[in-house]
Amino acid sequence: MPMSLSELSAPPERVDIQLGDRSYPILIGAGLLDDSRSFAAVPASATALIVSNTTVAPLYAKALQAALAGRFRAVHLLELPDGEVHKNLQTLNLIFDELLGRGSDRKTVLFALGGGVVGDMTGFAAASYMRGVPFVQVPTTLLAQVDSSVGGKTAINHPLGKNMIGAFYQPQLVVCDLGTLQTLPPRELSAGLAEVIKYGPIHDMAFLDWIEANIDALVAREPAALAYAVKRSCEIKALVVGQDERESGLRAILNFGHTFGHAIESGLGYGEWLHGEAVGCGMVMAARLSQRLGGVDAAFVERLTRLIERAGLPIVGPALGADRYLELMRVDKKSEAGEIRFVVIDRPGSAVVRSAPDALVREVLAQSCAQQ
Amino acid sequence: MPMSLSELSAPPERVDIQLGDRSYPILIGAGLLDDSRSFAAVPASATALIVSNTTVAPLYAKALQAALAGRFRAVHLLELPDGEVHKNLQTLNLIFDELLGRGSDRKTVLFALGGGVVGDMTGFAAASYMRGVPFVQVPTTLLAQVDSSVGGKTAINHPLGKNMIGAFYQPQLVVCDLGTLQTLPPRELSAGLAEVIKYGPIHDMAFLDWIEANIDALVAREPAALAYAVKRSCEIKALVVGQDERESGLRAILNFGHTFGHAIESGLGYGEWLHGEAVGCGMVMAARLSQRLGGVDAAFVERLTRLIERAGLPIVGPALGADRYLELMRVDKKSEAGEIRFVVIDRPGSAVVRSAPDALVREVLAQSCAQQ
């Protein structure tokens, strides 16, 4: 009989997010999800509700319910439909229906078991239900582990824009079980690697070197490589967010590749490309814009582009047309009074937020997109 | 030509709500709404959206738009349907549709022009739109002026419970124009007086004496009496909320009369009784429960009941049946693990939150409700 991942693994890695009375730990390791010790920090309460989706729940919900059974009298499960297209007000309301249908009080703990969509919706539901109940993130995708674990951003989409309705709301605990990444479809693994790669150019060139040296191990899902990638990503994000919890300035550098990326997602219709795929391609565009603005050289752009490609991500944007790209970017949350804000690399390992002349953006789009 | 209210009036009264970096002023006076100086503290921005309803907007929206015209390039107006029955997810979404339809950025300032329903929905929309945009309360009912001005509570209703979905979110400024109270229907004035009266028994018996001495002036809408009632109510609420912004304990005493009151509102269907009417009647019930628990004597209950009656409020509860009352109170936000929490007077001028034996509650209901 093969040893389980948890028997093979070391004690969990831990990253502490310091936010005063909203501080919380992130645990990172294999076999955490079905180990009741992972949840020792969760406030005691009568009931818990696991919110998951129809893809993830059959794989992991039973194990999580079992791990929580000792801490809660009742552990209920709600399966939402899977996919970004369901990240809306109607699906959010299913969580409220479930909570109120069970007479859940304000000590009920919500567990988000799934990727970013489940995490974003469950977090916003937790922020809003009775004006705030505790919640725990159990992210099962690489993207959610390295991105949603830190920052407290929760949201749903609106037909006219992505993540337009939400709250800043911190979890009590994040449990990143690396075992769940073994069942992740390859496209989703690559999408997660886009956000891992991002932390290099904006903050830590040594981490970019490490990713380059280990990209094959990451794509092959080697647990030790994944553990370090998740841990270092969370640490860098925590450093940035710790200085700017409510996204008034600095934190915006985490959106490297996202202005272009959101336009791709929105222009194709949510769900056509994965968020991480759009961000991967968006980083190529943002790097090219950075080069035109004098922050990096052609070799840097080439290096980053190759790494994104090796991660299994698209490096050519869809043919939406430059006008449509610009229109979509103008309604981005980061825009102000109609001016598009881009995150650009001003020198390797450092990013800033700035506007850019439309003409330069059009050059980048012409260079980076498929022909119409 | 008659003098305007603003020419007749003194400079506005001011109550400062101290909440660290979320502090804000409440201005109280006649003629404030159409005076641009009232809004000097509002952050400068390109656009403002006034959210009002079909009853209030025709009376005051133009004046507010004119007062804001100097500070914003564009001041838009959205009229929601009027009434508690519309305080739901669908109506909330009308605000998001409007904001996104106009490409509103995260510096857009929302103005809530109306009563508690408009304030609650606009506040929640402001808390959630792009995870938080600035907003200003311009409450036009006495209830909203003395209750919604302080505390940062925003919410919408769910078919299974009132105010179940919302956020704690502070405005930048509250402008209480006493002139708007002159157009208030008599029932709504009385409903507001219920919350004014509330502050006496829970915190300040001298204020209760003052209300008793001035109840006729208040019902007759004399501006000086209204100004003092609004100011003192906001001060007391600020004292309590300042010690417990997120409602973990002390703040719950502000819900005196609300456990019974919410059951009345919910049992009859939202909108049948006004919130303040239900709270007025609920205070009679809560006072009787307090007497049974030994906190006050019969004379106190009689005195409070007469004052509530003189304010034009109902003092006999609807015949829902005791079982239904208890069932409705068990899903109240204040309940924990199925135990109903009541705010009771433990001595005149002081309140506590506690549970009570069902048998005592049934006695109170039998004494306080119409016969089935």
PDB file of C-alpha atoms in Angstrom, chain B residues 70-307:
ATOM      1  CA  GLY B  70     -20.097  73.260  -7.535  1.00  0.00           C
ATOM      2  CA  ARG B  71     -18.190  70.270  -6.188  1.00  0.00           C
ATOM      3  CA  PHE B  72     -18.828  67.651  -8.890  1.00  0.00           C
ATOM      4  CA  ARG B  73     -18.678  67.753 -12.677  1.00  0.00           C
ATOM      5  CA  ALA B  74     -21.772  65.551 -12.833  1.00  0.00           C
ATOM      6  CA  VAL B  75     -24.427  64.826 -10.192  1.00  0.00           C
ATOM      7  CA  HIS B  76     -26.685  61.964 -11.274  1.00  0.00           C
ATOM      8  CA  LEU B  77     -29.925  60.866  -9.637  1.00  0.00           C
ATOM      9  CA  LEU B  78     -31.328  57.373  -9.225  1.00  0.00           C
ATOM     10  CA  GLU B  79     -34.891  56.968  -7.921  1.00  0.00           C
ATOM     11  CA  LEU B  80     -35.616  53.634  -6.294  1.00  0.00           C
ATOM     12  CA  PRO B  81     -39.133  52.378  -5.614  1.00  0.00           C
ATOM     13  CA  ASP B  82     -40.270  53.518  -2.156  1.00  0.00           C
ATOM     14  CA  GLY B  83     -40.779  51.155   0.745  1.00  0.00           C
ATOM     15  CA  GLU B  84     -39.287  48.465   2.976  1.00  0.00           C
ATOM     16  CA  VAL B  85     -40.573  45.735   0.618  1.00  0.00           C
ATOM     17  CA  HIS B  86     -38.048  46.963  -1.940  1.00  0.00           C
ATOM     18  CA  LYS B  87     -35.082  46.764   0.437  1.00  0.00           C
ATOM     19  CA  ASN B  88     -33.752  43.658  -1.262  1.00  0.00           C
ATOM     20  CA  LEU B  89     -31.045  42.288  -3.530  1.00  0.00           C
ATOM     21  CA  GLN B  90     -32.938  43.206  -6.697  1.00  0.00           C
ATOM     22  CA  THR B  91     -33.255  46.884  -5.779  1.00  0.00           C
ATOM     23  CA  LEU B  92     -29.667  46.977  -4.544  1.00  0.00           C
ATOM     24  CA  ASN B  93     -28.618  45.740  -7.953  1.00  0.00           C
ATOM     25  CA  LEU B  94     -30.324  48.757  -9.564  1.00  0.00           C
ATOM     26  CA  ILE B  95     -27.681  50.902  -7.855  1.00  0.00           C
ATOM     27  CA  PHE B  96     -24.873  48.740  -9.229  1.00  0.00           C
ATOM     28  CA  ASP B  97     -26.460  48.807 -12.692  1.00  0.00           C
ATOM     29  CA  GLU B  98     -26.576  52.605 -12.544  1.00  0.00           C
ATOM     30  CA  LEU B  99     -22.979  52.936 -11.318  1.00  0.00           C
ATOM     31  CA  LEU B 100     -21.559  50.515 -13.866  1.00  0.00           C
ATOM     32  CA  GLY B 101     -23.775  51.821 -16.661  1.00  0.00           C
ATOM     33  CA  ARG B 102     -22.161  55.214 -16.125  1.00  0.00           C
ATOM     34  CA  GLY B 103     -18.660  53.746 -15.797  1.00  0.00           C
ATOM     35  CA  SER B 104     -18.394  55.161 -12.263  1.00  0.00           C
ATOM     36  CA  ASP B 105     -14.917  54.876 -10.762  1.00  0.00           C
ATOM     37  CA  ARG B 106     -13.957  54.185  -7.137  1.00  0.00           C
ATOM     38  CA  LYS B 107     -13.899  57.876  -6.245  1.00  0.00           C
ATOM     39  CA  THR B 108     -17.559  58.357  -7.123  1.00  0.00           C
ATOM     40  CA  VAL B 109     -19.441  59.646  -4.071  1.00  0.00           C
ATOM     41  CA  LEU B 110     -22.874  58.196  -3.275  1.00  0.00           C
ATOM     42  CA  PHE B 111     -25.463  60.377  -1.524  1.00  0.00           C
ATOM     43  CA  ALA B 112     -28.333  58.643   0.258  1.00  0.00           C
ATOM     44  CA  LEU B 113     -31.301  61.039   0.139  1.00  0.00           C
ATOM     45  CA  GLY B 114     -34.237  59.527   1.986  1.00  0.00           C
ATOM     46  CA  GLY B 115     -35.175  57.472   5.001  1.00  0.00           C
ATOM     47  CA  GLY B 116     -33.682  54.356   6.502  1.00  0.00           C
ATOM     48  CA  VAL B 117     -34.396  52.124   3.534  1.00  0.00           C
ATOM     49  CA  VAL B 118     -32.585  54.400   1.091  1.00  0.00           C
ATOM     50  CA  GLY B 119     -29.770  54.895   3.598  1.00  0.00           C
ATOM     51  CA  ASP B 120     -29.329  51.194   4.289  1.00  0.00           C
ATOM     52  CA  MET B 121     -29.294  50.230   0.634  1.00  0.00           C
ATOM     53  CA  THR B 122     -27.111  53.106  -0.517  1.00  0.00           C
ATOM     54  CA  GLY B 123     -24.692  52.468   2.324  1.00  0.00           C
ATOM     55  CA  PHE B 124     -24.417  48.781   1.456  1.00  0.00           C
ATOM     56  CA  ALA B 125     -23.993  49.629  -2.216  1.00  0.00           C
ATOM     57  CA  ALA B 126     -21.225  52.089  -1.285  1.00  0.00           C
ATOM     58  CA  ALA B 127     -19.568  49.469   0.939  1.00  0.00           C
ATOM     59  CA  SER B 128     -19.638  46.890  -1.865  1.00  0.00           C
ATOM     60  CA  TYR B 129     -19.147  48.829  -5.095  1.00  0.00           C
ATOM     61  CA  MET B 130     -15.518  48.209  -6.043  1.00  0.00           C
ATOM     62  CA  ARG B 131     -15.170  47.091  -2.400  1.00  0.00           C
ATOM     63  CA  GLY B 132     -15.936  50.547  -1.085  1.00  0.00           C
ATOM     64  CA  VAL B 133     -16.611  54.076  -2.360  1.00  0.00           C
ATOM     65  CA  PRO B 134     -17.309  57.194  -0.245  1.00  0.00           C
ATOM     66  CA  PHE B 135     -20.865  57.986   0.738  1.00  0.00           C
ATOM     67  CA  VAL B 136     -22.838  60.720   2.455  1.00  0.00           C
ATOM     68  CA  GLN B 137     -26.102  60.296   4.342  1.00  0.00           C
ATOM     69  CA  VAL B 138     -28.795  62.940   3.884  1.00  0.00           C
ATOM     70  CA  PRO B 139     -31.539  61.383   6.030  1.00  0.00           C
ATOM     71  CA  THR B 140     -34.980  62.891   5.466  1.00  0.00           C
ATOM     72  CA  THR B 141     -36.925  61.054   8.176  1.00  0.00           C
ATOM     73  CA  LEU B 142     -36.656  61.492  11.923  1.00  0.00           C
ATOM     74  CA  LEU B 143     -35.987  57.780  12.317  1.00  0.00           C
ATOM     75  CA  ALA B 144     -33.061  57.868   9.906  1.00  0.00           C
ATOM     76  CA  GLN B 145     -31.686  61.059  11.473  1.00  0.00           C
ATOM     77  CA  VAL B 146     -31.585  59.640  14.997  1.00  0.00           C
ATOM     78  CA  ASP B 147     -30.815  56.025  14.123  1.00  0.00           C
ATOM     79  CA  SER B 148     -29.006  55.603  10.802  1.00  0.00           C
ATOM     80  CA  SER B 149     -26.804  58.682  11.335  1.00  0.00           C
ATOM     81  CA  VAL B 150     -24.596  56.828  13.772  1.00  0.00           C
ATOM     82  CA  GLY B 151     -23.296  53.288  13.723  1.00  0.00           C
ATOM     83  CA  GLY B 152     -22.410  52.499  10.145  1.00  0.00           C
ATOM     84  CA  LYS B 153     -24.933  49.709   9.828  1.00  0.00           C
ATOM     85  CA  THR B 154     -26.029  49.042   6.276  1.00  0.00           C
ATOM     86  CA  ALA B 155     -28.126  46.136   5.054  1.00  0.00           C
ATOM     87  CA  ILE B 156     -30.814  44.682   2.876  1.00  0.00           C
ATOM     88  CA  ASN B 157     -33.538  42.217   3.796  1.00  0.00           C
ATOM     89  CA  HIS B 158     -33.830  38.581   2.743  1.00  0.00           C
ATOM     90  CA  PRO B 159     -37.210  36.839   2.430  1.00  0.00           C
ATOM     91  CA  LEU B 160     -36.252  34.858   5.550  1.00  0.00           C
ATOM     92  CA  GLY B 161     -35.082  37.776   7.696  1.00  0.00           C
ATOM     93  CA  LYS B 162     -34.655  41.504   8.042  1.00  0.00           C
ATOM     94  CA  ASN B 163     -31.249  43.192   7.608  1.00  0.00           C
ATOM     95  CA  MET B 164     -29.611  39.803   7.175  1.00  0.00           C
ATOM     96  CA  ILE B 165     -27.178  40.884   4.449  1.00  0.00           C
ATOM     97  CA  GLY B 166     -25.072  43.977   4.904  1.00  0.00           C
ATOM     98  CA  ALA B 167     -21.895  45.624   6.114  1.00  0.00           C
ATOM     99  CA  PHE B 168     -20.527  47.905   8.765  1.00  0.00           C
ATOM    100  CA  TYR B 169     -19.540  50.940   6.716  1.00  0.00           C
ATOM    101  CA  GLN B 170     -19.133  54.533   7.855  1.00  0.00           C
ATOM    102  CA  PRO B 171     -20.256  57.574   5.853  1.00  0.00           C
ATOM    103  CA  GLN B 172     -17.975  60.564   5.218  1.00  0.00           C
ATOM    104  CA  LEU B 173     -20.619  62.967   6.485  1.00  0.00           C
ATOM    105  CA  VAL B 174     -24.251  63.023   7.650  1.00  0.00           C
ATOM    106  CA  VAL B 175     -26.426  66.060   6.937  1.00  0.00           C
ATOM    107  CA  CYS B 176     -29.684  66.114   8.931  1.00  0.00           C
ATOM    108  CA  ASP B 177     -31.875  68.819   7.432  1.00  0.00           C
ATOM    109  CA  LEU B 178     -34.719  69.428   9.900  1.00  0.00           C
ATOM    110  CA  GLY B 179     -36.713  71.122   7.159  1.00  0.00           C
ATOM    111  CA  THR B 180     -37.338  67.715   5.581  1.00  0.00           C
ATOM    112  CA  LEU B 181     -39.217  66.619   8.705  1.00  0.00           C
ATOM    113  CA  GLN B 182     -41.950  69.148   7.945  1.00  0.00           C
ATOM    114  CA  THR B 183     -43.105  67.059   4.964  1.00  0.00           C
ATOM    115  CA  LEU B 184     -42.978  63.749   6.829  1.00  0.00           C
ATOM    116  CA  PRO B 185     -46.302  61.871   7.175  1.00  0.00           C
ATOM    117  CA  PRO B 186     -47.478  61.826  10.842  1.00  0.00           C
ATOM    118  CA  ARG B 187     -46.996  58.056  11.155  1.00  0.00           C
ATOM    119  CA  GLU B 188     -43.360  58.387  10.124  1.00  0.00           C
ATOM    120  CA  LEU B 189     -42.741  61.215  12.572  1.00  0.00           C
ATOM    121  CA  SER B 190     -44.113  59.022  15.356  1.00  0.00           C
ATOM    122  CA  ALA B 191     -41.986  56.118  14.176  1.00  0.00           C
ATOM    123  CA  GLY B 192     -38.918  58.307  14.543  1.00  0.00           C
ATOM    124  CA  LEU B 193     -39.966  59.385  18.028  1.00  0.00           C
ATOM    125  CA  ALA B 194     -39.883  55.715  19.060  1.00  0.00           C
ATOM    126  CA  GLU B 195     -36.118  55.641  18.570  1.00  0.00           C
ATOM    127  CA  VAL B 196     -35.731  59.014  20.307  1.00  0.00           C
ATOM    128  CA  ILE B 197     -37.651  57.753  23.337  1.00  0.00           C
ATOM    129  CA  LYS B 198     -35.517  54.591  23.369  1.00  0.00           C
ATOM    130  CA  TYR B 199     -32.364  56.497  24.345  1.00  0.00           C
ATOM    131  CA  GLY B 200     -33.941  57.512  27.654  1.00  0.00           C
ATOM    132  CA  PRO B 201     -34.591  54.174  29.375  1.00  0.00           C
ATOM    133  CA  ILE B 202     -31.362  52.575  28.108  1.00  0.00           C
ATOM    134  CA  HIS B 203     -28.960  55.399  28.932  1.00  0.00           C
ATOM    135  CA  ASP B 204     -30.233  58.784  30.094  1.00  0.00           C
ATOM    136  CA  MET B 205     -33.227  59.309  32.367  1.00  0.00           C
ATOM    137  CA  ALA B 206     -32.751  63.102  32.228  1.00  0.00           C
ATOM    138  CA  PHE B 207     -33.319  62.875  28.465  1.00  0.00           C
ATOM    139  CA  LEU B 208     -36.457  60.840  29.131  1.00  0.00           C
ATOM    140  CA  ASP B 209     -37.652  63.661  31.434  1.00  0.00           C
ATOM    141  CA  TRP B 210     -36.926  66.178  28.668  1.00  0.00           C
ATOM    142  CA  ILE B 211     -38.816  64.125  26.062  1.00  0.00           C
ATOM    143  CA  GLU B 212     -41.817  63.828  28.400  1.00  0.00           C
ATOM    144  CA  ALA B 213     -41.827  67.603  28.917  1.00  0.00           C
ATOM    145  CA  ASN B 214     -41.499  68.272  25.173  1.00  0.00           C
ATOM    146  CA  ILE B 215     -43.472  65.466  23.550  1.00  0.00           C
ATOM    147  CA  ASP B 216     -46.201  67.833  22.333  1.00  0.00           C
ATOM    148  CA  ALA B 217     -43.630  70.188  20.796  1.00  0.00           C
ATOM    149  CA  LEU B 218     -41.984  67.223  19.090  1.00  0.00           C
ATOM    150  CA  VAL B 219     -45.269  65.946  17.680  1.00  0.00           C
ATOM    151  CA  ALA B 220     -45.986  69.538  16.525  1.00  0.00           C
ATOM    152  CA  ARG B 221     -42.541  69.505  14.801  1.00  0.00           C
ATOM    153  CA  GLU B 222     -41.163  72.579  16.528  1.00  0.00           C
ATOM    154  CA  PRO B 223     -37.681  73.001  15.039  1.00  0.00           C
ATOM    155  CA  ALA B 224     -35.863  73.757  18.296  1.00  0.00           C
ATOM    156  CA  ALA B 225     -37.319  70.679  19.981  1.00  0.00           C
ATOM    157  CA  LEU B 226     -36.498  68.501  16.972  1.00  0.00           C
ATOM    158  CA  ALA B 227     -32.952  69.852  16.826  1.00  0.00           C
ATOM    159  CA  TYR B 228     -32.284  68.948  20.452  1.00  0.00           C
ATOM    160  CA  ALA B 229     -33.922  65.525  20.126  1.00  0.00           C
ATOM    161  CA  VAL B 230     -31.831  64.648  17.058  1.00  0.00           C
ATOM    162  CA  LYS B 231     -28.631  65.977  18.568  1.00  0.00           C
ATOM    163  CA  ARG B 232     -28.996  64.252  21.926  1.00  0.00           C
ATOM    164  CA  SER B 233     -30.050  60.968  20.280  1.00  0.00           C
ATOM    165  CA  CYS B 234     -26.980  61.028  18.020  1.00  0.00           C
ATOM    166  CA  GLU B 235     -24.742  61.852  20.995  1.00  0.00           C
ATOM    167  CA  ILE B 236     -26.018  58.930  23.055  1.00  0.00           C
ATOM    168  CA  LYS B 237     -25.825  56.522  20.156  1.00  0.00           C
ATOM    169  CA  ALA B 238     -22.282  57.736  19.410  1.00  0.00           C
ATOM    170  CA  LEU B 239     -21.250  57.118  23.018  1.00  0.00           C
ATOM    171  CA  VAL B 240     -22.474  53.544  22.861  1.00  0.00           C
ATOM    172  CA  VAL B 241     -21.226  52.769  19.334  1.00  0.00           C
ATOM    173  CA  GLY B 242     -17.844  54.381  20.080  1.00  0.00           C
ATOM    174  CA  GLN B 243     -17.261  51.675  22.647  1.00  0.00           C
ATOM    175  CA  ASP B 244     -18.351  48.839  20.373  1.00  0.00           C
ATOM    176  CA  GLU B 245     -18.193  49.623  16.661  1.00  0.00           C
ATOM    177  CA  ARG B 246     -18.728  46.042  15.442  1.00  0.00           C
ATOM    178  CA  GLU B 247     -21.561  45.145  17.801  1.00  0.00           C
ATOM    179  CA  SER B 248     -19.768  42.521  19.846  1.00  0.00           C
ATOM    180  CA  GLY B 249     -21.532  43.389  23.085  1.00  0.00           C
ATOM    181  CA  LEU B 250     -22.519  46.726  24.596  1.00  0.00           C
ATOM    182  CA  ARG B 251     -23.927  48.109  21.386  1.00  0.00           C
ATOM    183  CA  ALA B 252     -26.701  45.575  21.448  1.00  0.00           C
ATOM    184  CA  ILE B 253     -28.509  47.685  24.088  1.00  0.00           C
ATOM    185  CA  LEU B 254     -29.476  49.996  21.221  1.00  0.00           C
ATOM    186  CA  ASN B 255     -31.800  47.209  20.163  1.00  0.00           C
ATOM    187  CA  PHE B 256     -34.139  47.836  23.108  1.00  0.00           C
ATOM    188  CA  GLY B 257     -37.601  46.923  21.823  1.00  0.00           C
ATOM    189  CA  HIS B 258     -36.152  45.501  18.604  1.00  0.00           C
ATOM    190  CA  THR B 259     -36.338  41.765  19.335  1.00  0.00           C
ATOM    191  CA  PHE B 260     -40.109  42.006  19.810  1.00  0.00           C
ATOM    192  CA  GLY B 261     -40.299  44.702  17.135  1.00  0.00           C
ATOM    193  CA  HIS B 262     -38.572  42.651  14.451  1.00  0.00           C
ATOM    194  CA  ALA B 263     -40.946  39.760  15.168  1.00  0.00           C
ATOM    195  CA  ILE B 264     -43.903  42.116  14.633  1.00  0.00           C
ATOM    196  CA  GLU B 265     -42.471  43.452  11.376  1.00  0.00           C
ATOM    197  CA  SER B 266     -41.547  40.035  10.090  1.00  0.00           C
ATOM    198  CA  GLY B 267     -44.768  38.352  11.257  1.00  0.00           C
ATOM    199  CA  LEU B 268     -47.024  40.945   9.611  1.00  0.00           C
ATOM    200  CA  GLY B 269     -44.835  41.181   6.514  1.00  0.00           C
ATOM    201  CA  TYR B 270     -42.359  44.011   6.117  1.00  0.00           C
ATOM    202  CA  GLY B 271     -44.007  47.368   5.527  1.00  0.00           C
ATOM    203  CA  GLU B 272     -47.323  46.640   7.252  1.00  0.00           C
ATOM    204  CA  TRP B 273     -46.145  48.405  10.403  1.00  0.00           C
ATOM    205  CA  LEU B 274     -43.359  50.947  10.172  1.00  0.00           C
ATOM    206  CA  HIS B 275     -40.105  49.897  11.821  1.00  0.00           C
ATOM    207  CA  GLY B 276     -40.475  52.607  14.464  1.00  0.00           C
ATOM    208  CA  GLU B 277     -44.052  51.575  15.201  1.00  0.00           C
ATOM    209  CA  ALA B 278     -42.916  48.007  15.775  1.00  0.00           C
ATOM    210  CA  VAL B 279     -40.065  49.246  17.971  1.00  0.00           C
ATOM    211  CA  GLY B 280     -42.443  51.480  19.952  1.00  0.00           C
ATOM    212  CA  CYS B 281     -44.738  48.568  20.688  1.00  0.00           C
ATOM    213  CA  GLY B 282     -41.704  46.319  21.190  1.00  0.00           C
ATOM    214  CA  MET B 283     -40.419  48.694  23.889  1.00  0.00           C
ATOM    215  CA  VAL B 284     -43.686  48.289  25.806  1.00  0.00           C
ATOM    216  CA  MET B 285     -43.168  44.514  25.681  1.00  0.00           C
ATOM    217  CA  ALA B 286     -39.479  44.787  26.592  1.00  0.00           C
ATOM    218  CA  ALA B 287     -40.331  47.073  29.517  1.00  0.00           C
ATOM    219  CA  ARG B 288     -42.867  44.552  30.783  1.00  0.00           C
ATOM    220  CA  LEU B 289     -40.279  41.795  30.457  1.00  0.00           C
ATOM    221  CA  SER B 290     -37.808  44.002  32.346  1.00  0.00           C
ATOM    222  CA  GLN B 291     -40.355  44.424  35.133  1.00  0.00           C
ATOM    223  CA  ARG B 292     -40.848  40.645  35.370  1.00  0.00           C
ATOM    224  CA  LEU B 293     -37.078  40.232  35.577  1.00  0.00           C
ATOM    225  CA  GLY B 294     -36.918  42.760  38.431  1.00  0.00           C
ATOM    226  CA  GLY B 295     -35.167  45.663  36.688  1.00  0.00           C
ATOM    227  CA  VAL B 296     -37.947  48.254  36.800  1.00  0.00           C
ATOM    228  CA  ASP B 297     -41.246  48.727  38.614  1.00  0.00           C
ATOM    229  CA  ALA B 298     -44.798  48.991  37.344  1.00  0.00           C
ATOM    230  CA  ALA B 299     -44.731  52.797  37.513  1.00  0.00           C
ATOM    231  CA  PHE B 300     -41.755  52.867  35.122  1.00  0.00           C
ATOM    232  CA  VAL B 301     -43.531  50.603  32.649  1.00  0.00           C
ATOM    233  CA  GLU B 302     -46.686  52.697  32.877  1.00  0.00           C
ATOM    234  CA  ARG B 303     -44.744  55.936  32.364  1.00  0.00           C
ATOM    235  CA  LEU B 304     -42.893  54.608  29.306  1.00  0.00           C
ATOM    236  CA  THR B 305     -46.083  53.137  27.846  1.00  0.00           C
ATOM    237  CA  ARG B 306     -47.957  56.469  28.175  1.00  0.00           C
ATOM    238  CA  LEU B 307     -45.086  58.353  26.533  1.00  0.00           C
TER     239      LEU B 307
END
